[in-house]
Tab-separated table of C-alpha atoms in Angstrom:
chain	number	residue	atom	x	y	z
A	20	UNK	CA	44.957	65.913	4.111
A	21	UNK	CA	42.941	62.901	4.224
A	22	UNK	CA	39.941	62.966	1.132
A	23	UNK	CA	36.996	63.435	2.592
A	24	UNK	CA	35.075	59.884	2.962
A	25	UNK	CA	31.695	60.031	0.318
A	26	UNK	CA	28.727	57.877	2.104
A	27	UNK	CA	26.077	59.145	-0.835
A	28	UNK	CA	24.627	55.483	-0.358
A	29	UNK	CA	24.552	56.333	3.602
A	30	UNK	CA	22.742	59.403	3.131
A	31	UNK	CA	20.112	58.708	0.466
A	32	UNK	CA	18.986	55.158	2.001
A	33	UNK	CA	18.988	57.196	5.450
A	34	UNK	CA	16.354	59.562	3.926
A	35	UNK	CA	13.965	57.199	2.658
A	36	UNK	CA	14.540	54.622	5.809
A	37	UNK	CA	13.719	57.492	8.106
A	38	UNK	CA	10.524	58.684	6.952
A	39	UNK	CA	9.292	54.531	7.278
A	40	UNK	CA	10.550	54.483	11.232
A	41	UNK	CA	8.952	57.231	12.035
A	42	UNK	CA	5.786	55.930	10.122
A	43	UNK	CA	6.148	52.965	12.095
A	44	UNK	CA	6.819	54.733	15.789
A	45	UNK	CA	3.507	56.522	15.283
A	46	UNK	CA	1.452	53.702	14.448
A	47	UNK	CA	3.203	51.626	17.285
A	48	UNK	CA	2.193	54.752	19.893
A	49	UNK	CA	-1.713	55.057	18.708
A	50	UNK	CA	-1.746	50.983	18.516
A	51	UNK	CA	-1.126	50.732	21.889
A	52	UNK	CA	-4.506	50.625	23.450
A	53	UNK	CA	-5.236	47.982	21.626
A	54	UNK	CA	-3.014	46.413	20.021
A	55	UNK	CA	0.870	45.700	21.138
A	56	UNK	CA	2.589	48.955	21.152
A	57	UNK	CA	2.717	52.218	23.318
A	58	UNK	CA	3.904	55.123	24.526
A	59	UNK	CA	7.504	53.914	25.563
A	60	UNK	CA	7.917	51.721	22.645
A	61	UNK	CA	6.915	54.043	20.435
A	62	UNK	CA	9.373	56.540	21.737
A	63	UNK	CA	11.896	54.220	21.676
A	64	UNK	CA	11.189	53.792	17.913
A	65	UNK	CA	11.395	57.223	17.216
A	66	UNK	CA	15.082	57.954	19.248
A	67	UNK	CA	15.890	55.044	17.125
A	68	UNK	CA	15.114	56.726	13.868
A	69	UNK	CA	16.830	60.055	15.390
A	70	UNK	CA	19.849	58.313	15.921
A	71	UNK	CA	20.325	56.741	12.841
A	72	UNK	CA	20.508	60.890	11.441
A	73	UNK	CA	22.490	61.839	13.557
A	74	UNK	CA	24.486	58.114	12.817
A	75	UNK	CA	24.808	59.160	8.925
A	76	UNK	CA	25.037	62.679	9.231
A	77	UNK	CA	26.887	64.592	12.395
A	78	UNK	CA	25.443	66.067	15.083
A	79	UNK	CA	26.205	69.468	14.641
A	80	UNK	CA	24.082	69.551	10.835
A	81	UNK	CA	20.931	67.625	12.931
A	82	UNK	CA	20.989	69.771	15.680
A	83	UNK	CA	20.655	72.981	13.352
A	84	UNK	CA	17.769	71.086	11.535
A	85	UNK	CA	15.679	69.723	13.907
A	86	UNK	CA	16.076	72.250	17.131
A	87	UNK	CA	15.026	70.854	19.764
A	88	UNK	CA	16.423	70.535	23.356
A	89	UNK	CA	16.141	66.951	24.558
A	90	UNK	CA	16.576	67.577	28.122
A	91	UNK	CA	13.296	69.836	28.081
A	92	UNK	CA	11.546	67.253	26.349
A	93	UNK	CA	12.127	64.828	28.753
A	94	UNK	CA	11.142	67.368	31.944
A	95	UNK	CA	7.774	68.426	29.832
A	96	UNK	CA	6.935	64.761	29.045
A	97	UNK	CA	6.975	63.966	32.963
A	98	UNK	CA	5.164	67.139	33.324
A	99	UNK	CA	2.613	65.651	31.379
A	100	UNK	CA	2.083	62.633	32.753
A	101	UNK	CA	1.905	64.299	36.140
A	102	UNK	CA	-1.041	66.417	35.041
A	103	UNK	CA	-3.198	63.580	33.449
A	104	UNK	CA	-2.693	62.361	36.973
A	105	UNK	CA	-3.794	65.197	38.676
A	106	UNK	CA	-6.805	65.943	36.490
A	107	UNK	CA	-8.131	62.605	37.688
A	108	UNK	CA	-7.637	64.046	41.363
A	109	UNK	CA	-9.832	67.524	39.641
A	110	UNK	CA	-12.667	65.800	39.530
A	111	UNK	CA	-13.035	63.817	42.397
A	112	UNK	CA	-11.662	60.673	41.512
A	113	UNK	CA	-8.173	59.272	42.644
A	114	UNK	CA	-5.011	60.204	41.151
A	115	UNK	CA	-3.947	59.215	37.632
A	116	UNK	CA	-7.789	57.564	37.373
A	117	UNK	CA	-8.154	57.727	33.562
A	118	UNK	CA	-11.223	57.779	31.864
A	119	UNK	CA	-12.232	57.617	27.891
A	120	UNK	CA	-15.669	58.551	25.887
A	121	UNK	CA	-17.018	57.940	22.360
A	122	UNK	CA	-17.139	61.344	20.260
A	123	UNK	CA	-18.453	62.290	16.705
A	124	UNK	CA	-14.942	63.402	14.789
A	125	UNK	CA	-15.329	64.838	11.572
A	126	UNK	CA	-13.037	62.281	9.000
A	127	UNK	CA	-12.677	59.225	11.684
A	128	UNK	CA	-16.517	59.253	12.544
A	129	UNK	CA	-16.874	57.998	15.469
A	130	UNK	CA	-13.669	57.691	17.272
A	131	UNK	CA	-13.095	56.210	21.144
A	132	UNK	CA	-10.625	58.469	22.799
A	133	UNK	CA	-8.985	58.065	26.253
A	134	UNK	CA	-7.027	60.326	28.437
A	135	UNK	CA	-4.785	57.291	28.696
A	136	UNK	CA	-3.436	58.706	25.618
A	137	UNK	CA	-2.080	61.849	26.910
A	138	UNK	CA	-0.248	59.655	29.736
A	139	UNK	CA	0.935	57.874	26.686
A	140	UNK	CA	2.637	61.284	25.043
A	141	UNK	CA	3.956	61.997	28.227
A	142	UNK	CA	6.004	58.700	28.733
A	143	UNK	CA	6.777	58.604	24.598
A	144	UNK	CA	8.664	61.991	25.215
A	145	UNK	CA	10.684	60.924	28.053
A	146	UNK	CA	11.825	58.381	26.712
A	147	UNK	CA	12.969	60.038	23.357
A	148	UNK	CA	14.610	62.821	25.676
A	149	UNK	CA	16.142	60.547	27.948
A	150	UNK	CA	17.549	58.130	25.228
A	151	UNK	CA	18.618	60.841	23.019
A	152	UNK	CA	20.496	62.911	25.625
A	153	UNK	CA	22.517	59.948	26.787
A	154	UNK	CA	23.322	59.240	23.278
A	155	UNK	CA	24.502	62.653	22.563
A	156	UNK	CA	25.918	63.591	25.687
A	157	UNK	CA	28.024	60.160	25.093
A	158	UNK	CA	29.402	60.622	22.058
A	159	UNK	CA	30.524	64.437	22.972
A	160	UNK	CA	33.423	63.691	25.248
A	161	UNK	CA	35.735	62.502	22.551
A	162	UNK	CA	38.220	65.168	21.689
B	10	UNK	CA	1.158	18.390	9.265
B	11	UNK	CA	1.320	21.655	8.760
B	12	UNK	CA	2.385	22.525	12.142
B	13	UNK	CA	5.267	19.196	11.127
B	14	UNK	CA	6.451	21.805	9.039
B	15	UNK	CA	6.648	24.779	10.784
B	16	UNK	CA	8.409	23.085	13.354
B	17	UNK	CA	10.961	21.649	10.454
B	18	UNK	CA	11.747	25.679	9.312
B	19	UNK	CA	12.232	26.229	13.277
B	20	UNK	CA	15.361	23.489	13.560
B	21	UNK	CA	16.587	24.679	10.039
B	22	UNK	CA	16.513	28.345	11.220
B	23	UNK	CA	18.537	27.432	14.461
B	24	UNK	CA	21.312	25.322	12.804
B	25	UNK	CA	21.486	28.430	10.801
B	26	UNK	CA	21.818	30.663	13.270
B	27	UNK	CA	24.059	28.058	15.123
B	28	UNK	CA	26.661	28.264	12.402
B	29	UNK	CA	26.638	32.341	12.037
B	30	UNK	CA	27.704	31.893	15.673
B	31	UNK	CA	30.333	29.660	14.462
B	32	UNK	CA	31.620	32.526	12.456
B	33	UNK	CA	30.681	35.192	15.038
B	34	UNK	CA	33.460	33.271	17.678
B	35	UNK	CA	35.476	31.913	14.997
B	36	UNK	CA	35.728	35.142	12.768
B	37	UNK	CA	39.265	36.208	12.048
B	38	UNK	CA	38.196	40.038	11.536
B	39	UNK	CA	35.620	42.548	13.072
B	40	UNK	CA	33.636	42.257	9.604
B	41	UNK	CA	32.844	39.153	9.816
B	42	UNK	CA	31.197	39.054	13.127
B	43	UNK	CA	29.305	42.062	12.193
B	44	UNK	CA	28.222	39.991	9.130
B	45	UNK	CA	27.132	37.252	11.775
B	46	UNK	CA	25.288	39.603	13.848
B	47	UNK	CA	23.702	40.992	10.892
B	48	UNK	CA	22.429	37.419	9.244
B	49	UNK	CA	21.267	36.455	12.782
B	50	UNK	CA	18.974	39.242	13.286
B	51	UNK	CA	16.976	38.116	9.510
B	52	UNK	CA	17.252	34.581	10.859
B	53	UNK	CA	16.001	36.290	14.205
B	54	UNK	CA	13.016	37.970	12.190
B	55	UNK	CA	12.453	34.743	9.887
B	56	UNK	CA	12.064	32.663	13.137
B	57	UNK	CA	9.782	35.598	14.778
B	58	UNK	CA	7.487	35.192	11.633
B	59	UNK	CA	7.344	30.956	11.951
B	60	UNK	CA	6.411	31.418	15.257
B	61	UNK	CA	3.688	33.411	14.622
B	62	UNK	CA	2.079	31.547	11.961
B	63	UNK	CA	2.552	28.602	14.578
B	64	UNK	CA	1.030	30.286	17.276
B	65	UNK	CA	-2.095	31.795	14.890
B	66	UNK	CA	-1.550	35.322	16.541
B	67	UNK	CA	-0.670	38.630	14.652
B	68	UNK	CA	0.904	39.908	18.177
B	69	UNK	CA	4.004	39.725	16.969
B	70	UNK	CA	4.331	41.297	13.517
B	71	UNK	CA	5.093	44.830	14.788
B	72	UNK	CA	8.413	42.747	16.720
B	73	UNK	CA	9.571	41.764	12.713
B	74	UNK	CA	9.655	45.319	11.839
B	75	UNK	CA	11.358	46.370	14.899
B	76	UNK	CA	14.030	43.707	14.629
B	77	UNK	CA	14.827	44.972	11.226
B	78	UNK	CA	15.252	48.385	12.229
B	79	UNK	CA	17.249	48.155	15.100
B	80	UNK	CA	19.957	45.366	13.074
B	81	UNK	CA	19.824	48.082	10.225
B	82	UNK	CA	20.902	51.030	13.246
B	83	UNK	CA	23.129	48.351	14.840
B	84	UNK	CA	24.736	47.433	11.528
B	85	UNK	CA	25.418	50.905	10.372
B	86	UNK	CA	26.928	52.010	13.996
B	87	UNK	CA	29.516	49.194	13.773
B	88	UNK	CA	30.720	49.968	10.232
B	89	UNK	CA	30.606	53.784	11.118
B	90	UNK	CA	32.561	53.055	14.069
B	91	UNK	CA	34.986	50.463	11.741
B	92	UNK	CA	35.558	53.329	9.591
B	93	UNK	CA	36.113	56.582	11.320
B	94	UNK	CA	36.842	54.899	14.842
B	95	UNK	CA	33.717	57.010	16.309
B	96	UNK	CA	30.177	56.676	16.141
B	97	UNK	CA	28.631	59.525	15.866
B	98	UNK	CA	30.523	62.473	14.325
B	99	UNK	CA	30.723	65.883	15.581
B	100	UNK	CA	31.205	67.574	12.579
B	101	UNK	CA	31.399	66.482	8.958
């Protein structure tokens, strides 16, 4: 029987390298109405940092600790872009008319937000389903 | 003169990434192209940050972070997959 292969540098440089991508995917998503960024880069970012666990550990030990069906993510991120589309059509305007207002929040003072932003989560979690299920679903046939 | 050079680091930074391809087509083994593709994505992120300064934008900063991460990712697939022959295990 073949010893089994140590990667103890793998794992602990994984742990402290995936906390700073996904850091860096949510700052990329809430920079993106201003700044360079978004909802599908910032997705992208964070299937990046999802498959560089399931890169340096396997995908059975990932999928027990972080349980979460991709393929539903992907159908409820459309779903929610589709609804911040129709709730411009809800009020009278056209569809996916987006609109944004200044509020009063309690640690940010005060703060613009924009339904734009919702759109935004909708499109950052089809991407991470999409990406991730091809990734998986590619990697499963061997055997 | 300062833009002089910026534009100097730019032609250093391409002969350097002009002889990792060298060694990316001349490379007797898979490690050493890996190694090439790996030193051309810093070069990649040390040319992204010239630019920048030479442009006098901060668009581009998130793009040096993102570089690094996905030749880390990229890196770490090809040795896996040097290794162990797949990718992505499906059980340890």
């Amino acid at each position: 029987m073949k010893p089994k292969a140590n990667d103890v540098i793998l794992h602990t440089v994984t742990k402290l390298a995936a906390i700073i991508i996904f850091t860096f995917s949510i700052d990329l998503f809430w920079a993106g109405h201003h700044f360079p960024g978004g909802g599908f880069i910032g997705g992208l970012t964070t299937a990046a940092g999802i498959v560089l666990l399931y890169l340096s550990f396997d995908i059975e030990s990932i999928q027990r600790n972080l349980p979460i069906d991709y393929k539903k993510m992907a159908a409820i991120g459309v779903l929610i872009a589709v609804f911040t589309g129709l709730a411009g059509m809800f009020y009278g305007d056209n569809f996916l008319e987006q609109t944004f207002g200044y509020f009063d929040l309690p640690v940010f003072g005060e703060t613009e937000l924009a339904t734009a932003v919702l759109f935004d989560v909708g499109v950052a979690l089809a991407v991470i389903g999409t990406a991730i299920t091809i990734i998986t679903s590619i990697s499963e046939d061997e055997l | 003169m300062f833009n002089i050079f910026m534009i100097l680091s730019l032609i250093i930074l391409t002969i350097a990434i002009l002889f990792n391809i060298y060694r990316l087509i001349k490379g007797p083994s898979s490690a050493d192209r890996v190694q090439a593709l790996d030193a051309i994505g810093i070069n990649l992120i040390a040319g992204i940050a010239i630019f920048s300064v030479y442009l006098d934008t901060h668009a581009f900063f998130e793009l040096i972070l993102l570089i690094g991460i996905l030749s880390f990712i990229g890196t770490i697939a090809f040795a896996r997959f040097l290794e162990r022959g797949v990718v992505i295990e499906r059980k340890r």
